[in-house]
mmCIF file of C-alpha atoms in Angstrom:
data_model
loop_
_atom_site.group_PDB
_atom_site.id
_atom_site.type_symbol
_atom_site.label_atom_id
_atom_site.label_comp_id
_atom_site.label_asym_id
_atom_site.label_seq_id
_atom_site.Cartn_x
_atom_site.Cartn_y
_atom_site.Cartn_z
ATOM 1 C CA MET A 175 -10.861 -19.111 23.479
ATOM 2 C CA ILE A 176 -7.958 -17.618 21.529
ATOM 3 C CA PRO A 177 -7.912 -13.772 21.752
ATOM 4 C CA ILE A 178 -8.441 -12.029 18.394
ATOM 5 C CA ASP A 179 -8.246 -8.371 19.493
ATOM 6 C CA CYS A 180 -5.306 -6.228 18.425
ATOM 7 C CA THR A 181 -5.032 -4.906 21.964
ATOM 8 C CA ASP A 182 -4.459 -8.316 23.537
ATOM 9 C CA PRO A 183 -0.883 -8.038 24.918
ATOM 10 C CA ILE A 184 0.464 -11.079 23.047
ATOM 11 C CA ASN A 185 -1.289 -10.162 19.799
ATOM 12 C CA GLU A 186 0.057 -6.641 20.112
ATOM 13 C CA ARG A 187 3.625 -7.966 20.417
ATOM 14 C CA VAL A 188 3.161 -10.238 17.408
ATOM 15 C CA LEU A 189 1.571 -7.540 15.257
ATOM 16 C CA ALA A 190 4.202 -4.935 16.174
ATOM 17 C CA VAL A 191 6.641 -7.173 14.293
ATOM 18 C CA SER A 192 4.477 -8.923 11.713
ATOM 19 C CA GLU A 193 2.939 -5.784 10.203
ATOM 20 C CA ASP A 194 6.120 -4.311 8.744
ATOM 21 C CA LYS A 195 9.288 -5.545 10.451
ATOM 22 C CA ILE A 196 10.014 -8.651 8.302
ATOM 23 C CA ALA A 197 11.813 -7.024 5.387
ATOM 24 C CA GLY A 198 12.660 -8.743 2.120
ATOM 25 C CA PHE A 199 12.321 -12.498 1.633
ATOM 26 C CA VAL A 200 12.757 -14.768 4.663
ATOM 27 C CA ARG A 201 12.911 -18.571 4.391
ATOM 28 C CA ALA A 202 11.060 -19.071 7.685
ATOM 29 C CA PRO A 203 8.908 -15.921 8.083
ATOM 30 C CA PHE A 204 6.723 -17.054 10.989
ATOM 31 C CA ALA A 205 9.773 -18.253 12.903
ATOM 32 C CA GLU A 206 11.330 -14.829 12.317
ATOM 33 C CA ILE A 207 8.207 -13.137 13.707
ATOM 34 C CA ALA A 208 8.459 -15.385 16.763
ATOM 35 C CA LYS A 209 12.119 -14.523 17.243
ATOM 36 C CA LYS A 210 11.659 -10.753 16.905
ATOM 37 C CA SER A 211 8.513 -10.589 19.032
ATOM 38 C CA ASP A 212 9.888 -12.967 21.678
ATOM 39 C CA VAL A 213 6.709 -15.056 21.447
ATOM 40 C CA PRO A 214 7.003 -18.865 21.008
ATOM 41 C CA LEU A 215 6.421 -20.037 17.428
ATOM 42 C CA PRO A 216 3.377 -22.238 18.261
ATOM 43 C CA VAL A 217 1.723 -19.213 19.885
ATOM 44 C CA VAL A 218 2.576 -16.946 16.917
ATOM 45 C CA LEU A 219 1.022 -19.455 14.511
ATOM 46 C CA GLU A 220 -2.065 -19.892 16.691
ATOM 47 C CA ARG A 221 -2.619 -16.142 17.106
ATOM 48 C CA ILE A 222 -2.142 -15.245 13.419
ATOM 49 C CA GLN A 223 -4.428 -18.103 12.374
ATOM 50 C CA ALA A 224 -7.129 -16.927 14.801
ATOM 51 C CA MET A 225 -6.855 -13.266 13.806
ATOM 52 C CA LEU A 226 -6.940 -14.133 10.090
ATOM 53 C CA GLN A 227 -9.987 -16.367 10.532
ATOM 54 C CA ALA A 228 -11.767 -13.658 12.540
ATOM 55 C CA GLY A 229 -10.946 -10.901 10.055
ATOM 56 C CA THR A 230 -8.830 -8.888 12.496
ATOM 57 C CA VAL A 231 -6.010 -9.601 10.042
ATOM 58 C CA ARG A 232 -7.416 -9.238 6.540
ATOM 59 C CA ARG A 233 -4.519 -10.869 4.703
ATOM 60 C CA VAL A 234 -1.097 -12.434 5.188
ATOM 61 C CA ARG A 235 1.251 -12.279 2.244
ATOM 62 C CA GLN A 236 4.671 -11.591 0.856
ATOM 63 C CA THR A 237 4.539 -8.066 -0.555
ATOM 64 C CA LEU A 238 6.361 -6.919 -3.653
ATOM 65 C CA LEU A 239 7.856 -3.601 -4.653
ATOM 66 C CA ALA A 240 5.392 -3.605 -7.516
ATOM 67 C CA THR A 241 6.476 -0.136 -8.675
ATOM 68 C CA ASN A 242 9.518 -1.902 -10.149
ATOM 69 C CA LEU A 243 7.453 -4.674 -11.743
ATOM 70 C CA ALA A 244 4.653 -2.646 -13.272
ATOM 71 C CA GLU A 245 3.971 0.925 -14.323
ATOM 72 C CA GLY A 246 1.949 2.506 -11.547
ATOM 73 C CA ALA A 247 0.454 5.752 -10.338
ATOM 74 C CA LEU A 248 -1.817 7.391 -7.833
ATOM 75 C CA VAL A 249 -4.857 8.501 -9.822
ATOM 76 C CA ALA A 250 -7.318 11.227 -8.833
ATOM 77 C CA TRP A 251 -10.682 10.893 -10.594
ATOM 78 C CA LYS A 252 -13.263 13.614 -11.161
ATOM 79 C CA VAL A 253 -16.647 11.924 -11.274
ATOM 80 C CA SER A 254 -20.249 13.044 -11.091
ATOM 81 C CA PRO A 255 -21.324 13.092 -7.406
ATOM 82 C CA ASP A 256 -24.421 11.012 -8.147
ATOM 83 C CA ARG A 257 -22.246 8.288 -9.706
ATOM 84 C CA LEU A 258 -19.462 8.279 -7.123
ATOM 85 C CA ASP A 259 -20.571 5.058 -5.404
ATOM 86 C CA GLU A 260 -21.203 3.262 -8.698
ATOM 87 C CA ILE A 261 -17.767 4.118 -10.099
ATOM 88 C CA PHE A 262 -16.150 3.289 -6.745
ATOM 89 C CA GLU A 263 -17.675 -0.206 -6.987
ATOM 90 C CA PHE A 264 -16.435 -0.674 -10.557
ATOM 91 C CA MET A 265 -12.864 0.237 -9.615
ATOM 92 C CA PHE A 266 -12.950 -2.062 -6.585
ATOM 93 C CA GLN A 267 -14.868 -5.028 -7.979
ATOM 94 C CA LYS A 268 -14.075 -5.080 -11.700
ATOM 95 C CA ASP A 269 -10.572 -3.695 -12.170
ATOM 96 C CA PRO A 270 -7.958 -6.082 -10.735
ATOM 97 C CA PHE A 271 -5.258 -3.512 -11.504
ATOM 98 C CA SER A 272 -6.714 -0.887 -9.150
ATOM 99 C CA GLY A 273 -5.480 -1.439 -5.587
ATOM 100 C CA HIS A 274 -6.480 1.238 -3.073
ATOM 101 C CA VAL A 275 -9.867 2.788 -3.865
ATOM 102 C CA VAL A 276 -10.609 5.756 -1.583
ATOM 103 C CA VAL A 277 -13.109 8.613 -1.449
ATOM 104 C CA ARG A 278 -11.230 11.733 -0.307
ATOM 105 C CA SER A 279 -12.221 15.275 0.547
ATOM 106 C CA THR A 280 -10.536 18.513 1.562
ATOM 107 C CA ASP A 281 -11.690 21.825 2.973
ATOM 108 C CA ALA A 282 -9.249 23.772 0.775
ATOM 109 C CA LYS A 283 -10.743 25.792 -2.078
ATOM 110 C CA ILE A 284 -8.685 24.400 -4.937
ATOM 111 C CA PRO A 285 -9.614 22.854 -8.309
ATOM 112 C CA GLY A 286 -8.521 19.499 -6.905
ATOM 113 C CA GLN A 287 -11.370 19.391 -4.386
ATOM 114 C CA ALA A 288 -13.600 18.175 -7.241
ATOM 115 C CA PHE A 289 -11.469 15.016 -7.506
ATOM 116 C CA ARG A 290 -13.248 12.851 -4.937
ATOM 117 C CA LEU A 291 -12.216 9.346 -6.024
ATOM 118 C CA TRP A 292 -8.580 8.287 -5.600
ATOM 119 C CA THR A 293 -7.107 4.974 -6.692
ATOM 120 C CA THR A 294 -3.727 3.335 -7.062
ATOM 121 C CA VAL A 295 -3.351 1.692 -10.452
ATOM 122 C CA LYS A 296 -0.650 -0.596 -11.840
ATOM 123 C CA VAL A 297 -0.357 -2.101 -15.296
ATOM 124 C CA PRO A 298 2.257 -4.704 -16.255
ATOM 125 C CA ALA A 299 5.328 -3.804 -18.288
ATOM 126 C CA GLY A 300 4.464 -3.586 -21.970
ATOM 127 C CA PHE A 301 1.067 -1.987 -21.366
ATOM 128 C CA SER A 302 0.188 1.705 -21.068
ATOM 129 C CA LEU A 303 -1.005 3.251 -17.810
ATOM 130 C CA GLN A 304 -2.476 6.206 -19.702
ATOM 131 C CA GLU A 305 -4.353 3.876 -22.042
ATOM 132 C CA HIS A 306 -5.607 1.792 -19.121
ATOM 133 C CA CYS A 307 -7.022 4.836 -17.334
ATOM 134 C CA GLU A 308 -8.586 6.094 -20.565
ATOM 135 C CA PHE A 309 -10.221 2.669 -20.850
ATOM 136 C CA LEU A 310 -11.503 2.905 -17.251
ATOM 137 C CA LYS A 311 -12.804 6.419 -17.981
ATOM 138 C CA GLU A 312 -14.727 5.093 -20.976
ATOM 139 C CA GLN A 313 -16.063 2.106 -19.030
ATOM 140 C CA THR A 314 -17.228 4.108 -16.005
ATOM 141 C CA GLY A 315 -18.175 7.492 -17.398
ATOM 142 C CA ALA A 316 -15.679 9.323 -15.198
ATOM 143 C CA GLU A 317 -15.221 12.939 -16.290
ATOM 144 C CA THR A 318 -11.427 13.155 -16.161
ATOM 145 C CA PHE A 319 -8.418 11.932 -14.187
ATOM 146 C CA ARG A 320 -4.975 13.055 -13.053
ATOM 147 C CA LEU A 321 -2.125 10.511 -13.202
ATOM 148 C CA MET A 322 0.556 10.945 -10.534
ATOM 149 C CA PRO A 323 3.254 8.284 -10.955
ATOM 150 C CA ALA A 324 5.870 8.016 -8.222
ATOM 151 C CA LYS A 325 9.258 9.428 -9.158
ATOM 152 C CA GLY A 326 10.748 8.263 -5.863
ATOM 153 C CA ILE A 327 9.721 6.431 -2.692
ATOM 154 C CA PHE A 328 10.930 7.605 0.734
ATOM 155 C CA ALA A 329 8.765 5.512 3.085
ATOM 156 C CA LEU A 330 6.666 2.393 2.620
ATOM 157 C CA GLY A 331 5.549 0.234 5.529
ATOM 158 C CA VAL A 332 2.222 -0.169 7.306
ATOM 159 C CA GLY A 333 2.648 -0.835 11.023
ATOM 160 C CA HIS A 334 -0.528 0.499 12.622
ATOM 161 C CA MET A 335 -0.074 -1.099 16.042
ATOM 162 C CA ARG A 336 3.508 0.117 16.359
ATOM 163 C CA ARG A 337 2.564 3.622 15.214
ATOM 164 C CA ARG A 338 -0.059 4.045 17.930
ATOM 165 C CA LYS A 339 2.761 4.865 20.340
ATOM 166 C CA ILE A 340 4.647 7.263 18.078
ATOM 167 C CA GLU A 341 4.692 10.882 19.225
ATOM 168 C CA PRO A 342 4.421 13.895 16.872
ATOM 169 C CA GLY A 343 7.889 14.705 15.584
ATOM 170 C CA ASP A 344 9.350 11.229 16.209
ATOM 171 C CA ARG A 345 11.752 10.502 13.373
ATOM 172 C CA VAL A 346 14.755 8.387 12.551
ATOM 173 C CA ASP A 347 18.258 9.802 12.926
ATOM 174 C CA GLU A 348 19.101 10.051 9.226
ATOM 175 C CA PRO A 349 17.212 11.421 6.212
ATOM 176 C CA ALA A 350 15.208 8.781 4.352
ATOM 177 C CA HIS A 351 16.836 7.192 1.326
ATOM 178 C CA MET A 352 14.912 7.594 -1.918
ATOM 179 C CA HIS A 353 14.119 4.391 -3.790
ATOM 180 C CA ARG A 354 14.045 5.171 -7.512
ATOM 181 C CA VAL A 355 11.271 3.649 -9.590
ATOM 182 C CA GLU A 356 12.780 1.588 -12.407
ATOM 183 C CA THR A 357 10.891 -1.201 -14.171
ATOM 184 C CA VAL A 358 12.592 -4.616 -14.135
ATOM 185 C CA HIS A 359 11.703 -7.382 -16.590
ATOM 186 C CA LEU A 360 11.390 -11.012 -15.453
ATOM 187 C CA THR A 361 11.739 -14.340 -17.220
ATOM 188 C CA PRO A 362 8.693 -16.669 -17.479
ATOM 189 C CA GLY A 363 10.298 -18.913 -14.825
ATOM 190 C CA GLU A 364 10.710 -15.985 -12.442
ATOM 191 C CA TRP A 365 7.080 -14.995 -12.982
ATOM 192 C CA LYS A 366 5.972 -18.516 -11.977
ATOM 193 C CA VAL A 367 7.855 -18.262 -8.692
ATOM 194 C CA LEU A 368 6.603 -14.714 -8.158
ATOM 195 C CA HIS A 369 2.979 -15.765 -8.637
ATOM 196 C CA ALA A 370 3.333 -18.509 -6.042
ATOM 197 C CA LEU A 371 5.286 -16.223 -3.715
ATOM 198 C CA LYS A 372 2.751 -13.389 -3.630
ATOM 199 C CA ARG A 373 -0.425 -15.407 -3.153
ATOM 200 C CA GLU A 374 -2.213 -14.686 0.123
ATOM 201 C CA PHE A 375 -1.868 -17.291 2.881
ATOM 202 C CA ARG A 376 -4.969 -19.235 3.847
ATOM 203 C CA VAL A 377 -5.542 -20.002 7.515
ATOM 204 C CA ASP A 378 -4.320 -23.578 7.053
ATOM 205 C CA GLU A 379 -1.108 -22.294 5.455
ATOM 206 C CA ILE A 380 -0.009 -20.344 8.534
ATOM 207 C CA GLN A 381 2.698 -22.848 9.448
ATOM 208 C CA GLU A 382 6.387 -23.620 9.260
ATOM 209 C CA PRO A 383 7.799 -24.566 6.860
ATOM 210 C CA ALA A 384 5.947 -21.824 5.002
ATOM 211 C CA TRP A 385 7.120 -22.177 1.400
ATOM 212 C CA ASP A 386 7.126 -25.897 0.538
ATOM 213 C CA GLN A 387 3.669 -25.826 -1.066
ATOM 214 C CA ARG A 388 4.520 -22.622 -2.961
ATOM 215 C CA ALA A 389 7.573 -24.284 -4.525
ATOM 216 C CA ARG A 390 5.354 -27.147 -5.696
ATOM 217 C CA GLU A 391 2.898 -24.617 -7.164
ATOM 218 C CA ALA A 392 5.721 -23.016 -9.120
ATOM 219 C CA GLY A 393 6.912 -26.427 -10.320
ATOM 220 C CA VAL A 394 10.424 -26.039 -8.891
ATOM 221 C CA SER A 395 12.434 -27.508 -6.050
ATOM 222 C CA LEU A 396 12.421 -25.714 -2.721
ATOM 223 C CA GLU A 397 16.049 -24.685 -3.169
ATOM 224 C CA GLU A 398 15.312 -23.272 -6.638
ATOM 225 C CA PHE A 399 12.315 -21.428 -5.194
ATOM 226 C CA PHE A 400 14.536 -19.914 -2.495
ATOM 227 C CA ALA A 401 17.208 -19.000 -5.059
ATOM 228 C CA VAL A 402 14.738 -17.148 -7.294
ATOM 229 C CA ALA A 403 13.023 -15.421 -4.354
ATOM 230 C CA GLU A 404 16.370 -14.272 -2.950
ATOM 231 C CA SER A 405 17.416 -13.071 -6.390
ATOM 232 C CA LEU A 406 14.212 -11.024 -6.646
ATOM 233 C CA ALA A 407 14.903 -9.588 -3.189
ATOM 234 C CA ALA A 408 18.465 -8.660 -4.196
ATOM 235 C CA ARG A 409 17.024 -6.768 -7.171
ATOM 236 C CA LYS A 410 14.779 -4.756 -4.809
ATOM 237 C CA LEU A 411 11.578 -6.401 -6.057
ATOM 238 C CA ILE A 412 10.494 -7.860 -2.717
ATOM 239 C CA GLY A 413 8.893 -5.683 -0.050
ATOM 240 C CA ARG A 414 8.148 -7.388 3.255
ATOM 241 C CA PHE A 415 6.360 -10.399 4.676
ATOM 242 C CA SER A 416 3.337 -8.891 6.348
ATOM 243 C CA THR A 417 0.089 -9.369 8.214
ATOM 244 C CA PHE A 418 -2.348 -6.673 7.102
ATOM 245 C CA LEU A 419 -4.843 -5.495 9.687
ATOM 246 C CA GLU A 420 -8.407 -4.560 8.852
ATOM 247 C CA HIS A 421 -7.760 -0.920 9.646
ATOM 248 C CA VAL A 422 -10.732 0.769 7.996
ATOM 249 C CA LYS A 423 -13.774 -1.210 9.173
ATOM 250 C CA PRO A 424 -14.527 -2.453 12.693
ATOM 251 C CA ASN A 425 -13.246 -5.990 13.252
ATOM 252 C CA GLN A 426 -15.303 -8.845 14.681
ATOM 253 C CA SER A 427 -14.991 -7.515 18.226
ATOM 254 C CA GLY A 428 -16.039 -3.999 17.152
ATOM 255 C CA GLU A 429 -12.521 -2.596 17.463
ATOM 256 C CA ARG A 430 -11.166 -0.054 14.939
ATOM 257 C CA VAL A 431 -7.416 -0.010 14.401
ATOM 258 C CA THR A 432 -7.562 3.489 12.868
ATOM 259 C CA ARG A 433 -10.273 6.057 12.216
ATOM 260 C CA PHE A 434 -8.558 8.755 10.182
ATOM 261 C CA ASN A 435 -6.592 8.382 6.960
ATOM 262 C CA ALA A 436 -4.810 11.560 5.867
ATOM 263 C CA LEU A 437 -3.031 12.242 2.583
ATOM 264 C CA PHE A 438 -0.601 15.104 3.215
ATOM 265 C CA HIS A 439 0.460 17.382 0.346
ATOM 266 C CA TRP A 440 3.473 19.705 0.177
ATOM 267 C CA ALA A 441 4.729 21.827 -2.715
ATOM 268 C CA VAL A 442 8.468 22.535 -2.542
ATOM 269 C CA PRO A 443 10.664 24.312 -5.101
ATOM 270 C CA ALA A 444 11.655 22.318 -8.172
ATOM 271 C CA GLY A 445 15.039 20.718 -7.613
ATOM 272 C CA ARG A 446 14.484 20.203 -3.875
ATOM 273 C CA GLU A 447 12.068 17.267 -4.088
ATOM 274 C CA ILE A 448 14.631 14.641 -3.029
ATOM 275 C CA GLU A 449 15.844 16.748 -0.097
ATOM 276 C CA ALA A 450 12.296 17.476 1.059
ATOM 277 C CA GLY A 451 11.116 13.874 0.633
ATOM 278 C CA ALA A 452 14.110 12.633 2.606
ATOM 279 C CA GLU A 453 13.196 14.907 5.527
ATOM 280 C CA VAL A 454 9.464 14.146 5.422
ATOM 281 C CA GLY A 455 10.119 10.420 5.038
ATOM 282 C CA ARG A 456 12.118 10.354 8.313
ATOM 283 C CA HIS A 457 8.911 10.749 10.328
ATOM 284 C CA GLU A 458 7.893 7.404 11.748
ATOM 285 C CA ILE A 459 4.153 8.063 11.713
ATOM 286 C CA LEU A 460 4.080 7.920 7.913
ATOM 287 C CA THR A 461 3.096 4.692 6.182
ATOM 288 C CA HIS A 462 3.891 6.085 2.715
ATOM 289 C CA CYS A 463 5.948 9.002 1.401
ATOM 290 C CA TYR A 464 6.477 9.700 -2.299
ATOM 291 C CA TRP A 465 7.696 12.256 -4.781
ATOM 292 C CA ARG A 466 4.688 12.690 -7.082
ATOM 293 C CA GLU A 467 3.744 15.617 -9.316
ATOM 294 C CA GLY A 468 0.219 16.808 -8.575
ATOM 295 C CA GLY A 469 0.044 19.387 -11.370
ATOM 296 C CA PRO A 470 -2.010 22.593 -11.447
ATOM 297 C CA GLU A 471 -5.155 20.823 -10.204
ATOM 298 C CA PHE A 472 -3.385 20.319 -6.875
ATOM 299 C CA ASN A 473 -1.333 23.547 -6.731
ATOM 300 C CA ASN A 474 1.730 21.744 -8.093
ATOM 301 C CA VAL A 475 2.348 19.622 -4.994
ATOM 302 C CA ASN A 476 5.303 17.264 -5.363
ATOM 303 C CA ILE A 477 5.682 15.531 -1.974
ATOM 304 C CA MET A 478 2.841 13.324 -0.717
ATOM 305 C CA ALA A 479 2.614 11.197 2.409
ATOM 306 C CA VAL A 480 0.005 9.141 4.250
ATOM 307 C CA ALA A 481 -0.634 8.920 7.992
ATOM 308 C CA HIS A 482 -3.305 7.062 9.961
ATOM 309 C CA GLY A 483 -4.637 7.583 13.450
ATOM 310 C CA THR A 484 -7.565 7.143 15.797
ATOM 311 C CA ASP A 485 -7.787 10.856 16.669
ATOM 312 C CA LYS A 486 -8.026 13.596 14.032
ATOM 313 C CA GLU A 487 -6.317 16.273 16.124
ATOM 314 C CA ARG A 488 -3.403 13.936 16.823
ATOM 315 C CA VAL A 489 -3.015 13.236 13.093
ATOM 316 C CA LEU A 490 -2.919 16.997 12.521
ATOM 317 C CA ALA A 491 -0.324 17.321 15.320
ATOM 318 C CA HIS A 492 1.903 14.904 13.395
ATOM 319 C CA LYS A 493 1.409 17.019 10.255
ATOM 320 C CA LYS A 494 2.303 20.198 12.184
ATOM 321 C CA ALA A 495 5.489 18.556 13.480
ATOM 322 C CA ILE A 496 6.532 17.647 9.923
ATOM 323 C CA ASP A 497 5.790 21.205 8.739
ATOM 324 C CA GLU A 498 7.961 22.609 11.528
ATOM 325 C CA HIS A 499 10.759 20.172 10.710
ATOM 326 C CA LEU A 500 10.754 21.274 7.051
ATOM 327 C CA GLU A 501 10.991 24.894 8.182
ATOM 328 C CA GLU A 502 13.877 24.066 10.523
ATOM 329 C CA ALA A 503 15.628 22.228 7.680
ATOM 330 C CA GLY A 504 15.396 25.368 5.527
ATOM 331 C CA ILE A 505 13.102 23.831 2.925
ATOM 332 C CA PRO A 506 10.480 26.336 1.747
ATOM 333 C CA VAL A 507 6.915 25.079 1.318
ATOM 334 C CA THR A 508 4.796 27.122 -1.070
ATOM 335 C CA TYR A 509 1.583 25.177 -0.426
ATOM 336 C CA THR A 510 0.390 22.382 1.833
ATOM 337 C CA ASN A 511 -2.918 20.593 2.340
ATOM 338 C CA VAL A 512 -4.625 17.515 3.759
ATOM 339 C CA PHE A 513 -7.016 15.222 1.904
ATOM 340 C CA TRP A 514 -9.004 13.091 4.331
ATOM 341 C CA GLY A 515 -10.011 9.563 3.445
ATOM 342 C CA GLY A 516 -13.603 8.394 3.727
ATOM 343 C CA ARG A 517 -14.954 5.198 2.255
ATOM 344 C CA SER A 518 -12.120 2.911 1.179
ATOM 345 C CA GLU A 519 -11.352 -0.583 -0.028
ATOM 346 C CA ILE A 520 -7.902 -2.092 -0.410
ATOM 347 C CA LYS A 521 -6.741 -5.075 -2.417
ATOM 348 C CA PRO A 522 -3.407 -6.083 -3.969
ATOM 349 C CA SER A 523 -3.057 -4.901 -7.567
ATOM 350 C CA GLU A 524 -2.575 -7.648 -10.109
ATOM 351 C CA ILE A 525 0.724 -7.161 -11.980
ATOM 352 C CA SER A 526 0.901 -10.186 -14.288
ATOM 353 C CA PRO A 527 1.068 -9.424 -18.031
ATOM 354 C CA PHE A 528 -0.767 -12.710 -18.679
ATOM 355 C CA ALA A 529 -3.601 -11.686 -16.341
ATOM 356 C CA TYR A 530 -3.815 -8.294 -18.058
ATOM 357 C CA GLN A 531 -4.247 -9.836 -21.492
ATOM 358 C CA GLU A 532 -6.936 -12.190 -20.179
ATOM 359 C CA TRP A 533 -8.795 -9.342 -18.448
ATOM 360 C CA ARG A 534 -8.919 -7.111 -21.531
ATOM 361 C CA SER A 535 -9.978 -10.067 -23.683
ATOM 362 C CA SER A 536 -12.762 -11.001 -21.256
ATOM 363 C CA LEU A 537 -14.155 -7.454 -21.217
ATOM 364 C CA SER A 538 -13.996 -7.232 -25.008
ATOM 365 C CA ALA A 539 -15.797 -10.565 -25.308
ATOM 366 C CA ALA A 540 -18.492 -9.437 -22.843
ATOM 367 C CA GLN A 541 -19.079 -6.223 -24.801
ATOM 368 C CA ALA A 542 -19.338 -8.137 -28.068
ATOM 369 C CA VAL A 543 -22.189 -10.313 -26.779
#
């Protein structure tokens, strides 16, 4: 029987690479995983297939830097407590443009503690994020929302298995580089390739060569497919080729990859956001680090980061190490907090302008009946 647990030694080696170490677009992604993990390609294919079929790996796909393809934001929603689950389900099941849907809570006595539902939302270029969230508010009966678009990205990469061994304070040698969020427009031909590129891999598609069928889907030759994909990567529109673990719910063997999901908040003086984000983003425990403006509801926080772990006190030890590093770097913090994640669902946000038009039309037609 093929092992499906994350803790199996071979699976652990594969996942340490496949989660977030295959950056950009790679013509032979599974072969690259094999090379970097020092596991033979047939074994890599067999193990990823088995873990995907068992649900240990929830998806395998080429990720995009969708912040440059669609207007996006972290959104905090204030909803009636007795409707929290109902609105959660709407955001997860009925809005293809909402990605992460998370119930969060904090012990801090701030106005923001009333914002229990947090989502990531993206709308394609040409459509309004504000208008979309107003539409969701009307559809769900949410009381209000706070939009927090990213002004800059300092860290983005989910490698849960690799991060299990990271110690509090572990960080890279240099400050993190900030990726600026700038929307890029694509041609219809590029969108066709992008659609084929980003589709999740089925179990039977875990093979090399990996992209032949995708080129046929896009209606182009393999070389043209590679040329467009590499052009998108050169324009910083491609993220990584990744296996995503089921890290919230127990997998088939009862194993949990993580138990605690923490959203860290820091408020630093205006004008020092890039410096502070670069120092916070150096810490290897973080899966995400952004410059976002939280506004008065969240005591004007402007640096946000996410960390996961199996032990709450260890997650807080990582937070303490980052706080101490900011103090050592001479960056004043006027406020800091932790929002803990509870119930959550994660799916890729749709970013196609064609899909957006169809979705709005379908909802309008349903309401007219």
